[in-house]
PDB file of N, CA and C in Angstrom:
ATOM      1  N   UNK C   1      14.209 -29.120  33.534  1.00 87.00           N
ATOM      2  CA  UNK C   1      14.615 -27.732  33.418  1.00 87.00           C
ATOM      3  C   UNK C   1      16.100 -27.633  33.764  1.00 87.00           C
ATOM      4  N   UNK C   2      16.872 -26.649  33.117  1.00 94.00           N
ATOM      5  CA  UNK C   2      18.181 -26.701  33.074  1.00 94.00           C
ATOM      6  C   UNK C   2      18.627 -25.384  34.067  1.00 94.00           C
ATOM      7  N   UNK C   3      19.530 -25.719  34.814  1.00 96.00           N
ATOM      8  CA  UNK C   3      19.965 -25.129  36.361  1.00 96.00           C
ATOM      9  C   UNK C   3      21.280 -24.165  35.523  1.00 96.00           C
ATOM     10  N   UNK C   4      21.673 -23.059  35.605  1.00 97.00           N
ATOM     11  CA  UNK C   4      23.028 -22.425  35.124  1.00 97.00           C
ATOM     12  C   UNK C   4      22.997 -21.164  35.914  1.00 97.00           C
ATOM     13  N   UNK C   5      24.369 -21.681  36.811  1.00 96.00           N
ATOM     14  CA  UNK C   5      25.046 -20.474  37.562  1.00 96.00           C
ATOM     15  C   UNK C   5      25.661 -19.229  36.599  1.00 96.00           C
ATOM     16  N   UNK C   6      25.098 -17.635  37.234  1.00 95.00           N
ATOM     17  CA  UNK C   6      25.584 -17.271  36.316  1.00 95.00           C
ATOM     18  C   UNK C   6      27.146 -16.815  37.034  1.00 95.00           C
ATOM     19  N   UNK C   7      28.264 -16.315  36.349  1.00 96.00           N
ATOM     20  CA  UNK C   7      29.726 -16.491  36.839  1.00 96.00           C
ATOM     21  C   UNK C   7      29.394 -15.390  38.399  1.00 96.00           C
ATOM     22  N   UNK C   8      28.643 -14.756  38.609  1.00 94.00           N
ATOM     23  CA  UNK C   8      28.710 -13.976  39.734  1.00 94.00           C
ATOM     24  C   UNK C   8      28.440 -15.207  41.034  1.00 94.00           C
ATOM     25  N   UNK C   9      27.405 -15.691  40.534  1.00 95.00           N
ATOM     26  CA  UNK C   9      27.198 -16.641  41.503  1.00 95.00           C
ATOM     27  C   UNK C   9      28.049 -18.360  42.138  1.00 95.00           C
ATOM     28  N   UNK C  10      29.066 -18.367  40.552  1.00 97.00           N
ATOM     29  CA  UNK C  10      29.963 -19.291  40.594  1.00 97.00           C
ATOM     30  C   UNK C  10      30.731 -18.436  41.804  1.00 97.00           C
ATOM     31  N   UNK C  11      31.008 -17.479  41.599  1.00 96.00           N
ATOM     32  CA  UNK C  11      32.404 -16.729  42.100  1.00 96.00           C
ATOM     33  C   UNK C  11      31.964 -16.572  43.635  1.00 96.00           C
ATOM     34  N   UNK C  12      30.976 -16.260  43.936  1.00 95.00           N
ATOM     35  CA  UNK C  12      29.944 -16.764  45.400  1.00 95.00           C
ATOM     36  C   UNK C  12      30.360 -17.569  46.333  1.00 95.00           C
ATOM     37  N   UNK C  13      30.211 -18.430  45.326  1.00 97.00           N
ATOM     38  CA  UNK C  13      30.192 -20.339  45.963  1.00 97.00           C
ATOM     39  C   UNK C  13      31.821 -20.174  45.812  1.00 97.00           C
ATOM     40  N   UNK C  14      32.538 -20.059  45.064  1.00 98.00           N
ATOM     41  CA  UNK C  14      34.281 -20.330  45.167  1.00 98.00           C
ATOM     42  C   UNK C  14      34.516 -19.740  46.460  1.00 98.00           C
ATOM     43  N   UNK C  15      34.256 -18.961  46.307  1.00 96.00           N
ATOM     44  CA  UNK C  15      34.396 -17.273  47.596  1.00 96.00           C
ATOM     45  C   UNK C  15      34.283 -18.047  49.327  1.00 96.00           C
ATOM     46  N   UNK C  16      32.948 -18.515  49.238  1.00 95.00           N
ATOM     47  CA  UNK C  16      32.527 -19.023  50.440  1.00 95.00           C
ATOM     48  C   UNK C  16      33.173 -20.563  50.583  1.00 95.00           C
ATOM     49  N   UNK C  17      33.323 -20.646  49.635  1.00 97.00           N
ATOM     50  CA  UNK C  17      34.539 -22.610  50.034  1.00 97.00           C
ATOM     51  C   UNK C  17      35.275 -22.072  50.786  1.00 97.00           C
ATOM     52  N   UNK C  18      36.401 -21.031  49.757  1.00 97.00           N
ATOM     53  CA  UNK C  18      37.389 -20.608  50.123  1.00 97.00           C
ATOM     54  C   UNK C  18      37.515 -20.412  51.483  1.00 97.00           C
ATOM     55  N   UNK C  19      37.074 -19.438  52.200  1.00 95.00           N
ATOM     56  CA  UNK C  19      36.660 -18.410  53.014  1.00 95.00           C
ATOM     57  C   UNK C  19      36.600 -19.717  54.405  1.00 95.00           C
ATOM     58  N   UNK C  20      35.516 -20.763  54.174  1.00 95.00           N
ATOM     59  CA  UNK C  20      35.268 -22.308  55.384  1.00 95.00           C
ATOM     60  C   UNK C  20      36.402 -22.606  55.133  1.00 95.00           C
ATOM     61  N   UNK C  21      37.108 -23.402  53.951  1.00 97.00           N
ATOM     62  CA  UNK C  21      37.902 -24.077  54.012  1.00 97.00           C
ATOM     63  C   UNK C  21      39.494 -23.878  54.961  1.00 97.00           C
ATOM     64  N   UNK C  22      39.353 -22.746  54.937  1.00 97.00           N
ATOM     65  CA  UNK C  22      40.407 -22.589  55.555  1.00 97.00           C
ATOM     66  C   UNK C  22      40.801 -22.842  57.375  1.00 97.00           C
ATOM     67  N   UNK C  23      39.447 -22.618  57.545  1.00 95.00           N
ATOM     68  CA  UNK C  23      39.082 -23.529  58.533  1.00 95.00           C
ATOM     69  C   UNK C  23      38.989 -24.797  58.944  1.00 95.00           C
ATOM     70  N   UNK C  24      38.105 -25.005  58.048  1.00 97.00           N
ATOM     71  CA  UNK C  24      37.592 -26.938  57.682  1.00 97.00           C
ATOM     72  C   UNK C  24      36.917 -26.682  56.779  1.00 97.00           C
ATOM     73  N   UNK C  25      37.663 -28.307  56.021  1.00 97.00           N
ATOM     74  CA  UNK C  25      37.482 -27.814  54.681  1.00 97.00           C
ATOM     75  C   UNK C  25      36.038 -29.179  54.210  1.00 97.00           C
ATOM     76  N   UNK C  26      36.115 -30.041  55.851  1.00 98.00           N
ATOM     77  CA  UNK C  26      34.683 -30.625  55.295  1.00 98.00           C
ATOM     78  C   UNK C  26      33.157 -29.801  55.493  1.00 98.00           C
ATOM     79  N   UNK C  27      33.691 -28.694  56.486  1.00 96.00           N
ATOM     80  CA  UNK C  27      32.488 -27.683  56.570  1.00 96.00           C
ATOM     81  C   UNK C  27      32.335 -27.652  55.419  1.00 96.00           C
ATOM     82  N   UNK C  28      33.801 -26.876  54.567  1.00 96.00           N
ATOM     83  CA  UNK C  28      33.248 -26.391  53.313  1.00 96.00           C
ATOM     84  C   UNK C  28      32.096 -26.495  52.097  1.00 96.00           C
ATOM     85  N   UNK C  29      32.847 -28.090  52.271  1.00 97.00           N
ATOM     86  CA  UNK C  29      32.126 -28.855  51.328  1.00 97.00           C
ATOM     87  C   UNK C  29      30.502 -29.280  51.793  1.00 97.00           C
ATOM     88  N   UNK C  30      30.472 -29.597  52.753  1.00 96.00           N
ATOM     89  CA  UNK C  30      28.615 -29.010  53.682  1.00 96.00           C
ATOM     90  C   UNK C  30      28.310 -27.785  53.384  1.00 96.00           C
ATOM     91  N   UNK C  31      28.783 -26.936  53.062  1.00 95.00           N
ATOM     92  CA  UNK C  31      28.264 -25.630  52.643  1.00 95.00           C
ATOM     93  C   UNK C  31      27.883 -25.969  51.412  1.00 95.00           C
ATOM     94  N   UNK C  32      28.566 -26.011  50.901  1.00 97.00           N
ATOM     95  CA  UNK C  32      28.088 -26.032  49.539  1.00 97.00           C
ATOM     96  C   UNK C  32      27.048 -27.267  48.854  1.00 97.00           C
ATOM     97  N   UNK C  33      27.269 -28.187  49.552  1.00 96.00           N
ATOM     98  CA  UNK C  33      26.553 -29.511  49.340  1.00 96.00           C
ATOM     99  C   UNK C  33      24.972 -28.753  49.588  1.00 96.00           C
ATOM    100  N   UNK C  34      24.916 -28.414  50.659  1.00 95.00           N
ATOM    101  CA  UNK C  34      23.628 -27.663  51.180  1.00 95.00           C
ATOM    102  C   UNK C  34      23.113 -26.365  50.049  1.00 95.00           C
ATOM    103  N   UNK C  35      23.787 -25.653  49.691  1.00 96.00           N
ATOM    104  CA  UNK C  35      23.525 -25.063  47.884  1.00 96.00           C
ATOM    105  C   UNK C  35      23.169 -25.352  46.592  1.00 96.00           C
ATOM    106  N   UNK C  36      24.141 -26.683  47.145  1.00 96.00           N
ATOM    107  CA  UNK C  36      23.658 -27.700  45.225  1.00 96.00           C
ATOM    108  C   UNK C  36      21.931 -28.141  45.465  1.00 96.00           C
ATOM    109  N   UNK C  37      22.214 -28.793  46.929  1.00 95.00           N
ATOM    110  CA  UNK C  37      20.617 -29.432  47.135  1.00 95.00           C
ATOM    111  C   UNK C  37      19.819 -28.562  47.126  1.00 95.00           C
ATOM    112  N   UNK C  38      19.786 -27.169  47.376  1.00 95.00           N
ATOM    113  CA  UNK C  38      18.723 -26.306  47.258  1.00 95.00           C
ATOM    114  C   UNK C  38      18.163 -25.974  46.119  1.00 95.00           C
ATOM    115  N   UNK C  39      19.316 -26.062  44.851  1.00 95.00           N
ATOM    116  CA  UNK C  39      19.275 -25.477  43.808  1.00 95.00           C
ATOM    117  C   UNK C  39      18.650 -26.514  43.319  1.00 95.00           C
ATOM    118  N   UNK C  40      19.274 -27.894  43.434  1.00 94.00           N
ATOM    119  CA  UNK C  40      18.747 -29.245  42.458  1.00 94.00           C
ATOM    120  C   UNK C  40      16.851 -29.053  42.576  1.00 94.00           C
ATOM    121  N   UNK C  41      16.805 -28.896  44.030  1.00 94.00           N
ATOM    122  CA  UNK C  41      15.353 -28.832  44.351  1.00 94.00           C
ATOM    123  C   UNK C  41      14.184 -28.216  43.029  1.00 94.00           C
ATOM    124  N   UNK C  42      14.883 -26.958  42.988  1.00 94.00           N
ATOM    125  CA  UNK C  42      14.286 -25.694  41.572  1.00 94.00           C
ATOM    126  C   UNK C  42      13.709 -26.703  40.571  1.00 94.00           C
ATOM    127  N   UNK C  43      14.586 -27.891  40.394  1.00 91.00           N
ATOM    128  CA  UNK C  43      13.789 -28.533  39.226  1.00 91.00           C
ATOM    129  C   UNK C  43      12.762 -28.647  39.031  1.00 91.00           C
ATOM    130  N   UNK C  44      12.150 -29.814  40.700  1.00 91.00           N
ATOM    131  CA  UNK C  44      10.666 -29.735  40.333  1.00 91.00           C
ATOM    132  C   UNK C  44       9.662 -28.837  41.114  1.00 91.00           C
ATOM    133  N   UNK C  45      10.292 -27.632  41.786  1.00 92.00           N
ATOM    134  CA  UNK C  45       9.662 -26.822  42.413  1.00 92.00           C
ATOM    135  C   UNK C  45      10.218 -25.257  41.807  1.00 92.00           C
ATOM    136  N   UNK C  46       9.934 -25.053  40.780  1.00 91.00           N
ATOM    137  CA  UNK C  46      10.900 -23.440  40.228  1.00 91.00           C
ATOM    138  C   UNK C  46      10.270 -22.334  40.994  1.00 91.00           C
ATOM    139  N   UNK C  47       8.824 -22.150  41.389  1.00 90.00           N
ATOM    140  CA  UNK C  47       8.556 -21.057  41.850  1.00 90.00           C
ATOM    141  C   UNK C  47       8.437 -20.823  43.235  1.00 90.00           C
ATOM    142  N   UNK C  48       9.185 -22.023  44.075  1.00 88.00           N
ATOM    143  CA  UNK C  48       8.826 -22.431  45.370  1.00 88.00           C
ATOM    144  C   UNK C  48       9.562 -21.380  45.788  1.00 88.00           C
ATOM    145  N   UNK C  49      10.579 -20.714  45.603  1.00 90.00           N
ATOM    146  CA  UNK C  49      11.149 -19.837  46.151  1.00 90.00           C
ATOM    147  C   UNK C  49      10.330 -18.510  46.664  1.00 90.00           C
ATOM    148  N   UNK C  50      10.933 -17.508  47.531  1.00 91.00           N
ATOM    149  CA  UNK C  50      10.575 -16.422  48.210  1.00 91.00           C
ATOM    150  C   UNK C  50      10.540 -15.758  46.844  1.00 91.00           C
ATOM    151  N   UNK C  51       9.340 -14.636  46.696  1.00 90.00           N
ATOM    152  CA  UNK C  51       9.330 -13.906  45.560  1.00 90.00           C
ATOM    153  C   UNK C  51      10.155 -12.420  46.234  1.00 90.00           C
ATOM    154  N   UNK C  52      11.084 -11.823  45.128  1.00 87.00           N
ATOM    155  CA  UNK C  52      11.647 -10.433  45.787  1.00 87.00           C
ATOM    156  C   UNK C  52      11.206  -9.437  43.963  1.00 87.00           C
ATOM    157  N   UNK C  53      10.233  -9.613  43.866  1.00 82.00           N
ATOM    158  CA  UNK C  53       9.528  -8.884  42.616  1.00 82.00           C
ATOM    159  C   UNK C  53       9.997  -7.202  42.968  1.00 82.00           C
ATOM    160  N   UNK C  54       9.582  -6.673  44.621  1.00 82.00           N
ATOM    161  CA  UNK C  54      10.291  -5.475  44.720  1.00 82.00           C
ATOM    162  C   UNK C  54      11.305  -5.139  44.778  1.00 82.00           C
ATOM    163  N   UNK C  55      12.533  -6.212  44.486  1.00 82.00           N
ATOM    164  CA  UNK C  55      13.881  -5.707  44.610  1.00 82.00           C
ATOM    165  C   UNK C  55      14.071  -5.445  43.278  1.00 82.00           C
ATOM    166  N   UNK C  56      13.774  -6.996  42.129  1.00 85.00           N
ATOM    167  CA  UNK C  56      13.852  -6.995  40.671  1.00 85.00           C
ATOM    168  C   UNK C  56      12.640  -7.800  40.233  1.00 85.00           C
ATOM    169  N   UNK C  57      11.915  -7.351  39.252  1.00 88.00           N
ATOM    170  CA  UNK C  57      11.312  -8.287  38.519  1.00 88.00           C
ATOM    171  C   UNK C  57      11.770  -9.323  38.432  1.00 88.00           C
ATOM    172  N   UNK C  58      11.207 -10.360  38.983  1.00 91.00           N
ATOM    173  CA  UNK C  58      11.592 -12.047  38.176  1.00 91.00           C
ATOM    174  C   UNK C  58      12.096 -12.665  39.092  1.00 91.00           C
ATOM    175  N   UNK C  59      12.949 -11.777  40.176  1.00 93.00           N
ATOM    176  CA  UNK C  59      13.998 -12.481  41.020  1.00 93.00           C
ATOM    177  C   UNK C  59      13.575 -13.175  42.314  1.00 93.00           C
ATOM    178  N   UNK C  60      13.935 -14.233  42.495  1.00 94.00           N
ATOM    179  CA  UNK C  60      13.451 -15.449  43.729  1.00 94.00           C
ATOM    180  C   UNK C  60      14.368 -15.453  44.648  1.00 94.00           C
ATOM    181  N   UNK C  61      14.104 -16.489  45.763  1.00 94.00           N
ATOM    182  CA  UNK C  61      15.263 -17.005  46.396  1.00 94.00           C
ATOM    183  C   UNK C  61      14.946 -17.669  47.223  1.00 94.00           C
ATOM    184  N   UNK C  62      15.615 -18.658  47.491  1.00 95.00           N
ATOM    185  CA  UNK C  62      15.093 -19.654  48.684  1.00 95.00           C
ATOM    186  C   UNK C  62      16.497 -20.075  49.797  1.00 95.00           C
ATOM    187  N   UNK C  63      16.588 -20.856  50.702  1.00 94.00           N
ATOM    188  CA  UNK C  63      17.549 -20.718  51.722  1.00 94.00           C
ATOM    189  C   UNK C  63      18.482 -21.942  51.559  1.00 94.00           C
ATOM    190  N   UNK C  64      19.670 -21.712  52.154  1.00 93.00           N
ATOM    191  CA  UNK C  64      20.401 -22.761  52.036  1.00 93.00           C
ATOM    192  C   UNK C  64      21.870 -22.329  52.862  1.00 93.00           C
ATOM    193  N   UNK C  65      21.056 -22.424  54.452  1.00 86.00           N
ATOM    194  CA  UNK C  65      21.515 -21.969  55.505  1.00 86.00           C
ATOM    195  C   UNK C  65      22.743 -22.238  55.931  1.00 86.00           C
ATOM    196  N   UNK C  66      23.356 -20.874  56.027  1.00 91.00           N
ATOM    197  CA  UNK C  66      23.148 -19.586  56.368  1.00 91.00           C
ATOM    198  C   UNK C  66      22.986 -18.603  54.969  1.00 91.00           C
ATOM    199  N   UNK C  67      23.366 -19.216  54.062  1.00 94.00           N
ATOM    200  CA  UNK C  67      23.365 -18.433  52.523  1.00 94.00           C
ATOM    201  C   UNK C  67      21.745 -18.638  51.865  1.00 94.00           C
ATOM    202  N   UNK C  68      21.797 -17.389  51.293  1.00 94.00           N
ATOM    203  CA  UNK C  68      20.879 -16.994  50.310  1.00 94.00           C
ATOM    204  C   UNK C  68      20.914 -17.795  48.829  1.00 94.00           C
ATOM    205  N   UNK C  69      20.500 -18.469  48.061  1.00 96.00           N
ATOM    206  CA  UNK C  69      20.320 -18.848  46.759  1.00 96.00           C
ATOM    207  C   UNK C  69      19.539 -17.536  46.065  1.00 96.00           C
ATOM    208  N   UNK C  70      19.908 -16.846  45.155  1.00 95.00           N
ATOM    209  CA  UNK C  70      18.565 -15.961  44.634  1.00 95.00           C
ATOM    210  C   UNK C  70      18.870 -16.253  43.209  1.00 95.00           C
ATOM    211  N   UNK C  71      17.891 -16.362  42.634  1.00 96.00           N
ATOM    212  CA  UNK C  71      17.655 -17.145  41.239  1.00 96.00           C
ATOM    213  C   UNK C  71      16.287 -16.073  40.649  1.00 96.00           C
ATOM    214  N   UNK C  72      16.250 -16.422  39.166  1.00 95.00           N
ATOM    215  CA  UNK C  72      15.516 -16.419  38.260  1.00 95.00           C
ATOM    216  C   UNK C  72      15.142 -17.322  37.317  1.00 95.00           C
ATOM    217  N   UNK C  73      13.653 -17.617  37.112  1.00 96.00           N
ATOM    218  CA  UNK C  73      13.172 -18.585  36.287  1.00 96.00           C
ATOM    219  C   UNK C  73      12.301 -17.869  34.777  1.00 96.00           C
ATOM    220  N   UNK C  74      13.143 -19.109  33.733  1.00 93.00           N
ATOM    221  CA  UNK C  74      12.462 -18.218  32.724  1.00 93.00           C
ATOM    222  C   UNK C  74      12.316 -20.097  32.081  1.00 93.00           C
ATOM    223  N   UNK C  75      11.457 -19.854  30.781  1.00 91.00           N
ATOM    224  CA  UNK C  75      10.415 -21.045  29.804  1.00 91.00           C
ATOM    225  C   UNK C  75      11.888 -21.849  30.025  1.00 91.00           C
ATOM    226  N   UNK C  76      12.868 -22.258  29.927  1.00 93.00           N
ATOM    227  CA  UNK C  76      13.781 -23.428  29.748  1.00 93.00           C
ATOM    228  C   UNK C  76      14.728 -23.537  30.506  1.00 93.00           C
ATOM    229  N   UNK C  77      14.948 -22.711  31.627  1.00 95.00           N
ATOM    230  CA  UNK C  77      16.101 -22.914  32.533  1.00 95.00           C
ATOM    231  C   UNK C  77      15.891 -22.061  34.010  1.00 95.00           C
ATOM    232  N   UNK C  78      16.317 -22.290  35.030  1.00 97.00           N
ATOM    233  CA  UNK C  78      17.185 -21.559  36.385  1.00 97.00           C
ATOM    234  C   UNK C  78      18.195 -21.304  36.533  1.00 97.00           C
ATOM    235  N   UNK C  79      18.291 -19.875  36.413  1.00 96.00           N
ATOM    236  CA  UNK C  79      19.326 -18.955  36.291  1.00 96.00           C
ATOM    237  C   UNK C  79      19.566 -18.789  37.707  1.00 96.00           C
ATOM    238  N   UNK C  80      20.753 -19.326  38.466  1.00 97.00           N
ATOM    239  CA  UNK C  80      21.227 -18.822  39.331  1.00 97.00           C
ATOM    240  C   UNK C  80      22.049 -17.362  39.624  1.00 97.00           C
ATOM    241  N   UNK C  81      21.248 -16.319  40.330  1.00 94.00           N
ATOM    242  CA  UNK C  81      22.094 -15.198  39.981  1.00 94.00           C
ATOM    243  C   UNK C  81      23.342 -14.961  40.895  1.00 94.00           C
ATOM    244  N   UNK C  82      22.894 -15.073  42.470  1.00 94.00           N
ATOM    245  CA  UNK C  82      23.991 -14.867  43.502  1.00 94.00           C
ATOM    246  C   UNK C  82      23.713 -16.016  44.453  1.00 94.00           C
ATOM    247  N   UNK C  83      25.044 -15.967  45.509  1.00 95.00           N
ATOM    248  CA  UNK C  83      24.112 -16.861  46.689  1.00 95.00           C
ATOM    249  C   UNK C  83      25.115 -16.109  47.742  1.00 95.00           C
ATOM    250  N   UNK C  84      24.468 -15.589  48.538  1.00 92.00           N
ATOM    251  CA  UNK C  84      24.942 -14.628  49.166  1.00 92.00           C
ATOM    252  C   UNK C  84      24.668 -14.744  50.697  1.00 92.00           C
ATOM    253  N   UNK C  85      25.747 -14.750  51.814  1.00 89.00           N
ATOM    254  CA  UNK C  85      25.077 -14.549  53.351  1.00 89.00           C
ATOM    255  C   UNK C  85      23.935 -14.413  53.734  1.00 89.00           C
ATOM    256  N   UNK C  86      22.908 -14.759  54.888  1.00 83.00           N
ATOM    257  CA  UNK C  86      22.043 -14.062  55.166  1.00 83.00           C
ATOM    258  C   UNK C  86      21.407 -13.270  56.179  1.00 83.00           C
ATOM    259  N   UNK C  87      22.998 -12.623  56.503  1.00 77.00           N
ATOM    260  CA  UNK C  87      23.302 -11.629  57.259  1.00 77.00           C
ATOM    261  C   UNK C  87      23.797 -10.548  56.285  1.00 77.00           C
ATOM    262  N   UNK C  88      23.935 -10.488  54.876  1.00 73.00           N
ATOM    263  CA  UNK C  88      24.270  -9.072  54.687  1.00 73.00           C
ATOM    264  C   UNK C  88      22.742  -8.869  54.317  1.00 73.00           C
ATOM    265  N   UNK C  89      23.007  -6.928  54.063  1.00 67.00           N
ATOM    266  CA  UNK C  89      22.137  -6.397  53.873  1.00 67.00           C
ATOM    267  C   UNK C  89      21.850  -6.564  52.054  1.00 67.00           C
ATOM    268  N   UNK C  90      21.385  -7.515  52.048  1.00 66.00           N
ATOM    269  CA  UNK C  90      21.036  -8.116  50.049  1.00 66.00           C
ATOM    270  C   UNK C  90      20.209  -6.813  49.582  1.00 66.00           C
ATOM    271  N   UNK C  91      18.921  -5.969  50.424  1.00 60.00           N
ATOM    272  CA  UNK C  91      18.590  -5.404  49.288  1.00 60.00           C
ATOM    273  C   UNK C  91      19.378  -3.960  48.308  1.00 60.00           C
ATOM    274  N   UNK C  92      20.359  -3.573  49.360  1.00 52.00           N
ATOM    275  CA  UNK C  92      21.337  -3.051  48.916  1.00 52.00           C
ATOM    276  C   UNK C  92      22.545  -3.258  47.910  1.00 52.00           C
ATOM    277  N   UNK C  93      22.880  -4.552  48.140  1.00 55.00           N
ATOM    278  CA  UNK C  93      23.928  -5.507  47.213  1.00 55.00           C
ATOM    279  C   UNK C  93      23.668  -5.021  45.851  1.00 55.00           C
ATOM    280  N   UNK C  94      24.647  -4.724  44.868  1.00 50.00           N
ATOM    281  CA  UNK C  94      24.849  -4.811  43.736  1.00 50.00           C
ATOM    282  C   UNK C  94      24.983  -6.048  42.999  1.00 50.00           C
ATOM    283  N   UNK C  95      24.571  -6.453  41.580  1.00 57.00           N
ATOM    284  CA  UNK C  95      24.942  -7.725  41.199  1.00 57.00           C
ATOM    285  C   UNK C  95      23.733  -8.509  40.965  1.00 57.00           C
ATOM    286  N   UNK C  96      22.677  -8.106  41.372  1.00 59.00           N
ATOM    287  CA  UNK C  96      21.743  -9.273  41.480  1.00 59.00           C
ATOM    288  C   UNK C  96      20.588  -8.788  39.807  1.00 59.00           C
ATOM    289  N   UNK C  97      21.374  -8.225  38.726  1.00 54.00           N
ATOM    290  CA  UNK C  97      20.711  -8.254  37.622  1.00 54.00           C
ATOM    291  C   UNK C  97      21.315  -9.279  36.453  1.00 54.00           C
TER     292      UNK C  97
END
């Protein structure tokens, strides 16, 4: 099954490098390393994620601490939608269609 960030969620992950790196920039890259592996996971587990059916139809998410992964699975791919803190308040967040 084929994994595709959609650009909100690219812009996420740039956002949050950015944001460590400036700090340390091998955190950074542990941040994000810890994102890819969550996501790679989806392959052979797509529905393993937390279901949020009451926020949006369809929409998942699983952890990849301290950030949120929230995704959608459809017949040929994982649509990554956001990956977001998991300290903000997400069900409020805009973006996650």
């Amino acid at each position: 099954m084929r994994i595709v960030r959609r650009p909100a969620a690219q812009d996420d992950i740039d956002a949050l490098w950015s944001y460590t790196a400036r700090h340390d920039i091998a955190a950074a890259d542990r941040v994000v390393d810890r994102i890819v592996h969550a996501t790679e996971r989806l392959r052979l587990f797509p529905r393993s994620g937390r279901d949020h059916d009451d926020w949006q139809p369809g929409l998942r998410s699983v952890p990849a601490s301290p950030y949120i992964v929230f995704y959608r699975v459809s017949a040929d791919r994982i649509e990554i939608v956001r990956v977001l803190h998991g300290a903000r308040d997400v069900p409020i967040m805009t973006g996650l269609d």
